[in-house]
N, CA, C, O and CB atoms as a CASP TS submission, in Angstrom:
PFRMAT TS
TARGET T0000
AUTHOR 0000-0000-0000
METHOD Language model
MODEL 1
PARENT N/A
ATOM      1  N   UNK     1      -2.576  -0.444  16.638  1.00  0.00           N
ATOM      2  CA  UNK     1      -2.500   0.946  16.234  1.00  0.00           C
ATOM      3  C   UNK     1      -1.722   1.775  17.253  1.00  0.00           C
ATOM      4  O   UNK     1      -1.418   2.941  16.999  1.00  0.00           O
ATOM      5  CB  UNK     1      -3.897   1.515  16.047  1.00  0.00           C
ATOM      6  N   UNK     2      -1.401   1.187  18.395  1.00  0.00           N
ATOM      7  CA  UNK     2      -0.596   1.901  19.369  1.00  0.00           C
ATOM      8  C   UNK     2      -1.389   2.526  20.497  1.00  0.00           C
ATOM      9  O   UNK     2      -0.864   3.387  21.203  1.00  0.00           O
ATOM     10  CB  UNK     2       0.177   2.947  18.690  1.00  0.00           C
ATOM     11  N   UNK     3      -2.632   2.127  20.690  1.00  0.00           N
ATOM     12  CA  UNK     3      -3.467   2.694  21.745  1.00  0.00           C
ATOM     13  C   UNK     3      -3.583   1.717  22.908  1.00  0.00           C
ATOM     14  O   UNK     3      -3.410   0.509  22.741  1.00  0.00           O
ATOM     15  CB  UNK     3      -4.864   3.049  21.201  1.00  0.00           C
ATOM     16  N   UNK     4      -3.879   2.257  24.090  1.00  0.00           N
ATOM     17  CA  UNK     4      -4.202   1.418  25.241  1.00  0.00           C
ATOM     18  C   UNK     4      -5.693   1.542  25.505  1.00  0.00           C
ATOM     19  O   UNK     4      -6.275   2.613  25.330  1.00  0.00           O
ATOM     20  CB  UNK     4      -3.368   1.824  26.503  1.00  0.00           C
ATOM     21  N   UNK     5      -6.310   0.443  25.929  1.00  0.00           N
ATOM     22  CA  UNK     5      -7.757   0.415  26.137  1.00  0.00           C
ATOM     23  C   UNK     5      -8.041  -0.025  27.573  1.00  0.00           C
ATOM     24  O   UNK     5      -7.504  -1.026  28.047  1.00  0.00           O
ATOM     25  CB  UNK     5      -8.456  -0.539  25.112  1.00  0.00           C
ATOM     26  N   UNK     6      -8.893   0.738  28.253  1.00  0.00           N
ATOM     27  CA  UNK     6      -9.338   0.396  29.601  1.00  0.00           C
ATOM     28  C   UNK     6     -10.844   0.221  29.576  1.00  0.00           C
ATOM     29  O   UNK     6     -11.573   1.119  29.153  1.00  0.00           O
ATOM     30  CB  UNK     6      -8.920   1.488  30.636  1.00  0.00           C
ATOM     31  N   UNK     7     -11.316  -0.945  30.032  1.00  0.00           N
ATOM     32  CA  UNK     7     -12.748  -1.176  30.113  1.00  0.00           C
ATOM     33  C   UNK     7     -13.247  -0.896  31.511  1.00  0.00           C
ATOM     34  O   UNK     7     -12.670  -1.370  32.490  1.00  0.00           O
ATOM     35  CB  UNK     7     -13.092  -2.602  29.703  1.00  0.00           C
ATOM     36  N   UNK     8     -14.317  -0.128  31.608  1.00  0.00           N
ATOM     37  CA  UNK     8     -14.965   0.134  32.884  1.00  0.00           C
ATOM     38  C   UNK     8     -16.415  -0.279  32.762  1.00  0.00           C
ATOM     39  O   UNK     8     -16.858  -0.693  31.690  1.00  0.00           O
ATOM     40  CB  UNK     8     -14.837   1.629  33.297  1.00  0.00           C
ATOM     41  N   UNK     9     -17.155  -0.171  33.847  1.00  0.00           N
ATOM     42  CA  UNK     9     -18.531  -0.661  33.822  1.00  0.00           C
ATOM     43  C   UNK     9     -19.400   0.001  32.760  1.00  0.00           C
ATOM     44  O   UNK     9     -20.175  -0.674  32.082  1.00  0.00           O
ATOM     45  CB  UNK     9     -19.154  -0.460  35.160  1.00  0.00           C
ATOM     46  N   UNK    10     -19.278   1.305  32.615  1.00  0.00           N
ATOM     47  CA  UNK    10     -20.171   1.999  31.695  1.00  0.00           C
ATOM     48  C   UNK    10     -19.461   2.700  30.540  1.00  0.00           C
ATOM     49  O   UNK    10     -20.089   3.422  29.765  1.00  0.00           O
ATOM     50  CB  UNK    10     -20.973   2.995  32.449  1.00  0.00           C
ATOM     51  N   UNK    11     -18.147   2.487  30.427  1.00  0.00           N
ATOM     52  CA  UNK    11     -17.427   3.158  29.341  1.00  0.00           C
ATOM     53  C   UNK    11     -16.124   2.443  29.015  1.00  0.00           C
ATOM     54  O   UNK    11     -15.625   1.629  29.792  1.00  0.00           O
ATOM     55  CB  UNK    11     -17.143   4.614  29.710  1.00  0.00           C
ATOM     56  N   UNK    12     -15.596   2.767  27.858  1.00  0.00           N
ATOM     57  CA  UNK    12     -14.287   2.263  27.441  1.00  0.00           C
ATOM     58  C   UNK    12     -13.418   3.486  27.181  1.00  0.00           C
ATOM     59  O   UNK    12     -13.825   4.402  26.466  1.00  0.00           O
ATOM     60  CB  UNK    12     -14.386   1.328  26.157  1.00  0.00           C
ATOM     61  N   UNK    13     -12.217   3.500  27.765  1.00  0.00           N
ATOM     62  CA  UNK    13     -11.303   4.628  27.612  1.00  0.00           C
ATOM     63  C   UNK    13     -10.131   4.180  26.745  1.00  0.00           C
ATOM     64  O   UNK    13      -9.449   3.203  27.054  1.00  0.00           O
ATOM     65  CB  UNK    13     -10.808   5.155  29.003  1.00  0.00           C
ATOM     66  N   UNK    14      -9.910   4.909  25.657  1.00  0.00           N
ATOM     67  CA  UNK    14      -8.808   4.615  24.746  1.00  0.00           C
ATOM     68  C   UNK    14      -7.854   5.801  24.767  1.00  0.00           C
ATOM     69  O   UNK    14      -8.272   6.945  24.586  1.00  0.00           O
ATOM     70  CB  UNK    14      -9.323   4.326  23.292  1.00  0.00           C
ATOM     71  N   UNK    15      -6.559   5.521  24.991  1.00  0.00           N
ATOM     72  CA  UNK    15      -5.550   6.576  25.044  1.00  0.00           C
ATOM     73  C   UNK    15      -4.446   6.266  24.040  1.00  0.00           C
ATOM     74  O   UNK    15      -4.035   5.117  23.883  1.00  0.00           O
ATOM     75  CB  UNK    15      -4.966   6.717  26.477  1.00  0.00           C
ATOM     76  N   UNK    16      -3.976   7.312  23.364  1.00  0.00           N
ATOM     77  CA  UNK    16      -2.879   7.144  22.407  1.00  0.00           C
ATOM     78  C   UNK    16      -2.183   8.473  22.189  1.00  0.00           C
ATOM     79  O   UNK    16      -2.813   9.530  22.197  1.00  0.00           O
ATOM     80  CB  UNK    16      -3.395   6.578  21.064  1.00  0.00           C
ATOM     81  N   UNK    17      -0.874   8.403  21.994  1.00  0.00           N
ATOM     82  CA  UNK    17      -0.131   9.615  21.666  1.00  0.00           C
ATOM     83  C   UNK    17       0.258   9.628  20.191  1.00  0.00           C
ATOM     84  O   UNK    17       0.421  10.696  19.601  1.00  0.00           O
ATOM     85  CB  UNK    17       1.120   9.731  22.547  1.00  0.00           C
ATOM     86  N   UNK    18       0.406   8.443  19.592  1.00  0.00           N
ATOM     87  CA  UNK    18       0.801   8.351  18.191  1.00  0.00           C
ATOM     88  C   UNK    18       0.205   7.079  17.598  1.00  0.00           C
ATOM     89  O   UNK    18       0.747   5.991  17.790  1.00  0.00           O
ATOM     90  CB  UNK    18       2.353   8.363  18.041  1.00  0.00           C
ATOM     91  N   UNK    19      -0.892   7.209  16.889  1.00  0.00           N
ATOM     92  CA  UNK    19      -1.535   6.042  16.280  1.00  0.00           C
ATOM     93  C   UNK    19      -0.832   5.672  14.980  1.00  0.00           C
ATOM     94  O   UNK    19      -0.482   6.544  14.185  1.00  0.00           O
ATOM     95  CB  UNK    19      -3.034   6.317  16.019  1.00  0.00           C
ATOM     96  N   UNK    20      -0.628   4.377  14.768  1.00  0.00           N
ATOM     97  CA  UNK    20       0.011   3.875  13.550  1.00  0.00           C
ATOM     98  C   UNK    20      -0.966   2.935  12.827  1.00  0.00           C
ATOM     99  O   UNK    20      -1.741   2.217  13.458  1.00  0.00           O
ATOM    100  CB  UNK    20       1.357   3.135  13.884  1.00  0.00           C
ATOM    101  N   UNK    21      -0.908   2.959  11.524  1.00  0.00           N
ATOM    102  CA  UNK    21      -1.746   2.070  10.728  1.00  0.00           C
ATOM    103  C   UNK    21      -1.373   0.608  10.966  1.00  0.00           C
ATOM    104  O   UNK    21      -0.237   0.299  11.323  1.00  0.00           O
ATOM    105  CB  UNK    21      -1.620   2.411   9.240  1.00  0.00           C
ATOM    106  N   UNK    22      -2.319  -0.264  10.772  1.00  0.00           N
ATOM    107  CA  UNK    22      -2.117  -1.697  10.977  1.00  0.00           C
ATOM    108  C   UNK    22      -3.182  -2.467  10.201  1.00  0.00           C
ATOM    109  O   UNK    22      -4.028  -1.859   9.545  1.00  0.00           O
ATOM    110  CB  UNK    22      -2.167  -2.059  12.492  1.00  0.00           C
ATOM    111  N   UNK    23      -3.149  -3.792  10.270  1.00  0.00           N
ATOM    112  CA  UNK    23      -4.205  -4.627   9.700  1.00  0.00           C
ATOM    113  C   UNK    23      -5.059  -5.155  10.840  1.00  0.00           C
ATOM    114  O   UNK    23      -4.538  -5.719  11.802  1.00  0.00           O
ATOM    115  CB  UNK    23      -3.613  -5.801   8.851  1.00  0.00           C
ATOM    116  N   UNK    24      -6.366  -4.975  10.736  1.00  0.00           N
ATOM    117  CA  UNK    24      -7.309  -5.412  11.767  1.00  0.00           C
ATOM    118  C   UNK    24      -8.307  -6.360  11.119  1.00  0.00           C
ATOM    119  O   UNK    24      -8.903  -6.030  10.094  1.00  0.00           O
ATOM    120  CB  UNK    24      -8.040  -4.193  12.437  1.00  0.00           C
ATOM    121  N   UNK    25      -8.492  -7.534  11.712  1.00  0.00           N
ATOM    122  CA  UNK    25      -9.498  -8.485  11.246  1.00  0.00           C
ATOM    123  C   UNK    25     -10.623  -8.523  12.271  1.00  0.00           C
ATOM    124  O   UNK    25     -10.405  -8.891  13.426  1.00  0.00           O
ATOM    125  CB  UNK    25      -8.882  -9.911  11.029  1.00  0.00           C
ATOM    126  N   UNK    26     -11.828  -8.142  11.847  1.00  0.00           N
ATOM    127  CA  UNK    26     -12.970  -8.132  12.755  1.00  0.00           C
ATOM    128  C   UNK    26     -13.542  -9.541  12.894  1.00  0.00           C
ATOM    129  O   UNK    26     -13.683 -10.263  11.907  1.00  0.00           O
ATOM    130  CB  UNK    26     -14.055  -7.155  12.255  1.00  0.00           C
ATOM    131  N   UNK    27     -13.866  -9.918  14.113  1.00  0.00           N
ATOM    132  CA  UNK    27     -14.485 -11.213  14.362  1.00  0.00           C
ATOM    133  C   UNK    27     -16.006 -11.137  14.170  1.00  0.00           C
ATOM    134  O   UNK    27     -16.626 -12.076  13.671  1.00  0.00           O
ATOM    135  CB  UNK    27     -14.148 -11.700  15.782  1.00  0.00           C
ATOM    136  N   UNK    28     -16.592 -10.012  14.572  1.00  0.00           N
ATOM    137  CA  UNK    28     -18.028  -9.790  14.411  1.00  0.00           C
ATOM    138  C   UNK    28     -18.224  -8.562  13.530  1.00  0.00           C
ATOM    139  O   UNK    28     -17.405  -7.643  13.550  1.00  0.00           O
ATOM    140  CB  UNK    28     -18.739  -9.609  15.796  1.00  0.00           C
ATOM    141  N   UNK    29     -19.277  -8.547  12.779  1.00  0.00           N
ATOM    142  CA  UNK    29     -19.515  -7.433  11.858  1.00  0.00           C
ATOM    143  C   UNK    29     -20.469  -6.431  12.500  1.00  0.00           C
ATOM    144  O   UNK    29     -21.634  -6.341  12.112  1.00  0.00           O
ATOM    145  CB  UNK    29     -20.089  -7.943  10.507  1.00  0.00           C
ATOM    146  N   UNK    30     -19.981  -5.688  13.470  1.00  0.00           N
ATOM    147  CA  UNK    30     -20.752  -4.662  14.158  1.00  0.00           C
ATOM    148  C   UNK    30     -20.491  -3.315  13.487  1.00  0.00           C
ATOM    149  O   UNK    30     -19.354  -2.841  13.496  1.00  0.00           O
ATOM    150  CB  UNK    30     -20.389  -4.611  15.674  1.00  0.00           C
ATOM    151  N   UNK    31     -21.506  -2.692  12.909  1.00  0.00           N
ATOM    152  CA  UNK    31     -21.304  -1.419  12.205  1.00  0.00           C
ATOM    153  C   UNK    31     -20.718  -0.327  13.103  1.00  0.00           C
ATOM    154  O   UNK    31     -19.921   0.481  12.627  1.00  0.00           O
ATOM    155  CB  UNK    31     -22.620  -0.940  11.626  1.00  0.00           C
ATOM    156  N   UNK    32     -21.083  -0.279  14.370  1.00  0.00           N
ATOM    157  CA  UNK    32     -20.557   0.751  15.261  1.00  0.00           C
ATOM    158  C   UNK    32     -19.051   0.592  15.473  1.00  0.00           C
ATOM    159  O   UNK    32     -18.320   1.581  15.526  1.00  0.00           O
ATOM    160  CB  UNK    32     -21.282   0.705  16.605  1.00  0.00           C
ATOM    161  N   UNK    33     -18.595  -0.645  15.593  1.00  0.00           N
ATOM    162  CA  UNK    33     -17.154  -0.894  15.713  1.00  0.00           C
ATOM    163  C   UNK    33     -16.455  -0.455  14.435  1.00  0.00           C
ATOM    164  O   UNK    33     -15.379   0.141  14.485  1.00  0.00           O
ATOM    165  CB  UNK    33     -16.868  -2.396  16.002  1.00  0.00           C
ATOM    166  N   UNK    34     -17.057  -0.745  13.304  1.00  0.00           N
ATOM    167  CA  UNK    34     -16.473  -0.379  12.012  1.00  0.00           C
ATOM    168  C   UNK    34     -16.335   1.141  11.888  1.00  0.00           C
ATOM    169  O   UNK    34     -15.304   1.634  11.431  1.00  0.00           O
ATOM    170  CB  UNK    34     -17.332  -0.931  10.858  1.00  0.00           C
ATOM    171  N   UNK    35     -17.356   1.873  12.287  1.00  0.00           N
ATOM    172  CA  UNK    35     -17.312   3.332  12.218  1.00  0.00           C
ATOM    173  C   UNK    35     -16.207   3.874  13.117  1.00  0.00           C
ATOM    174  O   UNK    35     -15.471   4.778  12.720  1.00  0.00           O
ATOM    175  CB  UNK    35     -18.672   3.935  12.619  1.00  0.00           C
ATOM    176  N   UNK    36     -16.087   3.334  14.312  1.00  0.00           N
ATOM    177  CA  UNK    36     -15.045   3.767  15.244  1.00  0.00           C
ATOM    178  C   UNK    36     -13.655   3.503  14.670  1.00  0.00           C
ATOM    179  O   UNK    36     -12.768   4.350  14.771  1.00  0.00           O
ATOM    180  CB  UNK    36     -15.204   3.051  16.596  1.00  0.00           C
ATOM    181  N   UNK    37     -13.466   2.331  14.069  1.00  0.00           N
ATOM    182  CA  UNK    37     -12.173   2.011  13.464  1.00  0.00           C
ATOM    183  C   UNK    37     -11.861   2.934  12.293  1.00  0.00           C
ATOM    184  O   UNK    37     -10.719   3.361  12.127  1.00  0.00           O
ATOM    185  CB  UNK    37     -12.151   0.558  13.000  1.00  0.00           C
ATOM    186  N   UNK    38     -12.863   3.244  11.486  1.00  0.00           N
ATOM    187  CA  UNK    38     -12.642   4.143  10.353  1.00  0.00           C
ATOM    188  C   UNK    38     -12.223   5.541  10.830  1.00  0.00           C
ATOM    189  O   UNK    38     -11.310   6.143  10.265  1.00  0.00           O
ATOM    190  CB  UNK    38     -13.916   4.237   9.491  1.00  0.00           C
ATOM    191  N   UNK    39     -12.887   6.047  11.862  1.00  0.00           N
ATOM    192  CA  UNK    39     -12.541   7.366  12.384  1.00  0.00           C
ATOM    193  C   UNK    39     -11.144   7.368  12.999  1.00  0.00           C
ATOM    194  O   UNK    39     -10.411   8.350  12.880  1.00  0.00           O
ATOM    195  CB  UNK    39     -13.572   7.814  13.422  1.00  0.00           C
ATOM    196  N   UNK    40     -10.777   6.271  13.654  1.00  0.00           N
ATOM    197  CA  UNK    40      -9.447   6.160  14.233  1.00  0.00           C
ATOM    198  C   UNK    40      -8.393   6.079  13.130  1.00  0.00           C
ATOM    199  O   UNK    40      -7.331   6.692  13.241  1.00  0.00           O
ATOM    200  CB  UNK    40      -9.361   4.930  15.153  1.00  0.00           C
ATOM    201  N   UNK    41      -8.679   5.328  12.069  1.00  0.00           N
ATOM    202  CA  UNK    41      -7.726   5.173  10.966  1.00  0.00           C
ATOM    203  C   UNK    41      -7.446   6.505  10.269  1.00  0.00           C
ATOM    204  O   UNK    41      -6.361   6.706   9.723  1.00  0.00           O
ATOM    205  CB  UNK    41      -8.254   4.157   9.952  1.00  0.00           C
ATOM    206  N   UNK    42      -8.419   7.409  10.288  1.00  0.00           N
ATOM    207  CA  UNK    42      -8.232   8.711   9.642  1.00  0.00           C
ATOM    208  C   UNK    42      -7.087   9.487  10.274  1.00  0.00           C
ATOM    209  O   UNK    42      -6.323  10.146   9.569  1.00  0.00           O
ATOM    210  CB  UNK    42      -9.516   9.531   9.719  1.00  0.00           C
ATOM    211  N   UNK    43      -6.960   9.415  11.598  1.00  0.00           N
ATOM    212  CA  UNK    43      -5.925  10.200  12.277  1.00  0.00           C
ATOM    213  C   UNK    43      -4.622   9.421  12.469  1.00  0.00           C
ATOM    214  O   UNK    43      -3.631   9.983  12.937  1.00  0.00           O
ATOM    215  CB  UNK    43      -6.439  10.666  13.626  1.00  0.00           C
ATOM    216  N   UNK    44      -4.613   8.138  12.113  1.00  0.00           N
ATOM    217  CA  UNK    44      -3.393   7.324  12.253  1.00  0.00           C
ATOM    218  C   UNK    44      -2.441   7.602  11.096  1.00  0.00           C
ATOM    219  O   UNK    44      -2.862   7.884   9.974  1.00  0.00           O
ATOM    220  CB  UNK    44      -3.742   5.811  12.309  1.00  0.00           C
ATOM    221  N   UNK    45      -1.151   7.514  11.396  1.00  0.00           N
ATOM    222  CA  UNK    45      -0.166   7.623  10.322  1.00  0.00           C
ATOM    223  C   UNK    45      -0.059   6.264   9.632  1.00  0.00           C
ATOM    224  O   UNK    45      -0.319   5.233  10.253  1.00  0.00           O
ATOM    225  CB  UNK    45       1.231   8.091  10.871  1.00  0.00           C
ATOM    226  N   UNK    46       0.314   6.255   8.385  1.00  0.00           N
ATOM    227  CA  UNK    46       0.440   5.032   7.586  1.00  0.00           C
ATOM    228  C   UNK    46      -0.939   4.508   7.192  1.00  0.00           C
ATOM    229  O   UNK    46      -1.923   5.243   7.275  1.00  0.00           O
ATOM    230  CB  UNK    46       1.222   3.950   8.366  1.00  0.00           C
ATOM    231  N   UNK    47      -1.022   3.262   6.770  1.00  0.00           N
ATOM    232  CA  UNK    47      -2.247   2.678   6.209  1.00  0.00           C
ATOM    233  C   UNK    47      -2.864   1.690   7.193  1.00  0.00           C
ATOM    234  O   UNK    47      -2.157   0.903   7.823  1.00  0.00           O
ATOM    235  CB  UNK    47      -1.951   1.977   4.863  1.00  0.00           C
ATOM    236  N   UNK    48      -4.188   1.738   7.318  1.00  0.00           N
ATOM    237  CA  UNK    48      -4.933   0.768   8.118  1.00  0.00           C
ATOM    238  C   UNK    48      -5.799  -0.062   7.180  1.00  0.00           C
ATOM    239  O   UNK    48      -6.524   0.485   6.349  1.00  0.00           O
ATOM    240  CB  UNK    48      -5.806   1.475   9.208  1.00  0.00           C
ATOM    241  N   UNK    49      -5.721  -1.386   7.314  1.00  0.00           N
ATOM    242  CA  UNK    49      -6.535  -2.315   6.524  1.00  0.00           C
ATOM    243  C   UNK    49      -7.501  -2.995   7.470  1.00  0.00           C
ATOM    244  O   UNK    49      -7.083  -3.568   8.476  1.00  0.00           O
ATOM    245  CB  UNK    49      -5.650  -3.368   5.764  1.00  0.00           C
ATOM    246  N   UNK    50      -8.804  -2.940   7.159  1.00  0.00           N
ATOM    247  CA  UNK    50      -9.822  -3.583   7.987  1.00  0.00           C
ATOM    248  C   UNK    50     -10.400  -4.751   7.203  1.00  0.00           C
ATOM    249  O   UNK    50     -11.036  -4.571   6.164  1.00  0.00           O
ATOM    250  CB  UNK    50     -10.945  -2.573   8.406  1.00  0.00           C
ATOM    251  N   UNK    51     -10.166  -5.957   7.723  1.00  0.00           N
ATOM    252  CA  UNK    51     -10.659  -7.166   7.061  1.00  0.00           C
ATOM    253  C   UNK    51     -11.949  -7.630   7.722  1.00  0.00           C
ATOM    254  O   UNK    51     -12.169  -7.385   8.908  1.00  0.00           O
ATOM    255  CB  UNK    51      -9.598  -8.288   7.102  1.00  0.00           C
ATOM    256  N   UNK    52     -12.797  -8.301   6.953  1.00  0.00           N
ATOM    257  CA  UNK    52     -14.091  -8.812   7.406  1.00  0.00           C
ATOM    258  C   UNK    52     -15.009  -7.666   7.844  1.00  0.00           C
ATOM    259  O   UNK    52     -15.764  -7.796   8.808  1.00  0.00           O
ATOM    260  CB  UNK    52     -13.895  -9.810   8.564  1.00  0.00           C
ATOM    261  N   UNK    53     -14.934  -6.550   7.128  1.00  0.00           N
ATOM    262  CA  UNK    53     -15.751  -5.375   7.453  1.00  0.00           C
ATOM    263  C   UNK    53     -17.207  -5.634   7.077  1.00  0.00           C
ATOM    264  O   UNK    53     -17.478  -6.314   6.088  1.00  0.00           O
ATOM    265  CB  UNK    53     -15.220  -4.113   6.720  1.00  0.00           C
ATOM    266  N   UNK    54     -18.152  -5.096   7.864  1.00  0.00           N
ATOM    267  CA  UNK    54     -19.568  -5.287   7.544  1.00  0.00           C
ATOM    268  C   UNK    54     -19.939  -4.509   6.275  1.00  0.00           C
ATOM    269  O   UNK    54     -19.370  -3.454   5.994  1.00  0.00           O
ATOM    270  CB  UNK    54     -20.459  -4.837   8.732  1.00  0.00           C
ATOM    271  N   UNK    55     -20.876  -5.032   5.533  1.00  0.00           N
ATOM    272  CA  UNK    55     -21.350  -4.397   4.307  1.00  0.00           C
ATOM    273  C   UNK    55     -22.805  -4.002   4.530  1.00  0.00           C
ATOM    274  O   UNK    55     -23.634  -4.829   4.909  1.00  0.00           O
ATOM    275  CB  UNK    55     -21.197  -5.350   3.061  1.00  0.00           C
ATOM    276  N   UNK    56     -23.106  -2.720   4.287  1.00  0.00           N
ATOM    277  CA  UNK    56     -24.473  -2.243   4.445  1.00  0.00           C
ATOM    278  C   UNK    56     -25.123  -2.177   3.068  1.00  0.00           C
ATOM    279  O   UNK    56     -24.640  -1.495   2.164  1.00  0.00           O
ATOM    280  CB  UNK    56     -24.509  -0.850   5.152  1.00  0.00           C
ATOM    281  N   UNK    57     -26.213  -2.891   2.934  1.00  0.00           N
ATOM    282  CA  UNK    57     -26.948  -2.887   1.651  1.00  0.00           C
ATOM    283  C   UNK    57     -28.351  -2.374   1.899  1.00  0.00           C
ATOM    284  O   UNK    57     -28.967  -2.668   2.923  1.00  0.00           O
ATOM    285  CB  UNK    57     -26.992  -4.316   1.005  1.00  0.00           C
ATOM    286  N   UNK    58     -28.843  -1.604   0.946  1.00  0.00           N
ATOM    287  CA  UNK    58     -30.222  -1.083   1.063  1.00  0.00           C
ATOM    288  C   UNK    58     -31.158  -1.901   0.251  1.00  0.00           C
ATOM    289  O   UNK    58     -32.356  -1.621   0.221  1.00  0.00           O
ATOM    290  CB  UNK    58     -30.309   0.373   0.628  1.00  0.00           C
TER
END
């Protein structure tokens, strides 16, 4: 998507000036990761496709 990611002991810092849509395949189905990707895709230009997304059923 065009972002840089820095991992620190207690936080992750993501920086971007221009996010672009892309295809992302998740290895694990973590709902929090999915929510973060969805929010990021909203502000990205073009289309983002998320494969292997978790499904929440009640």
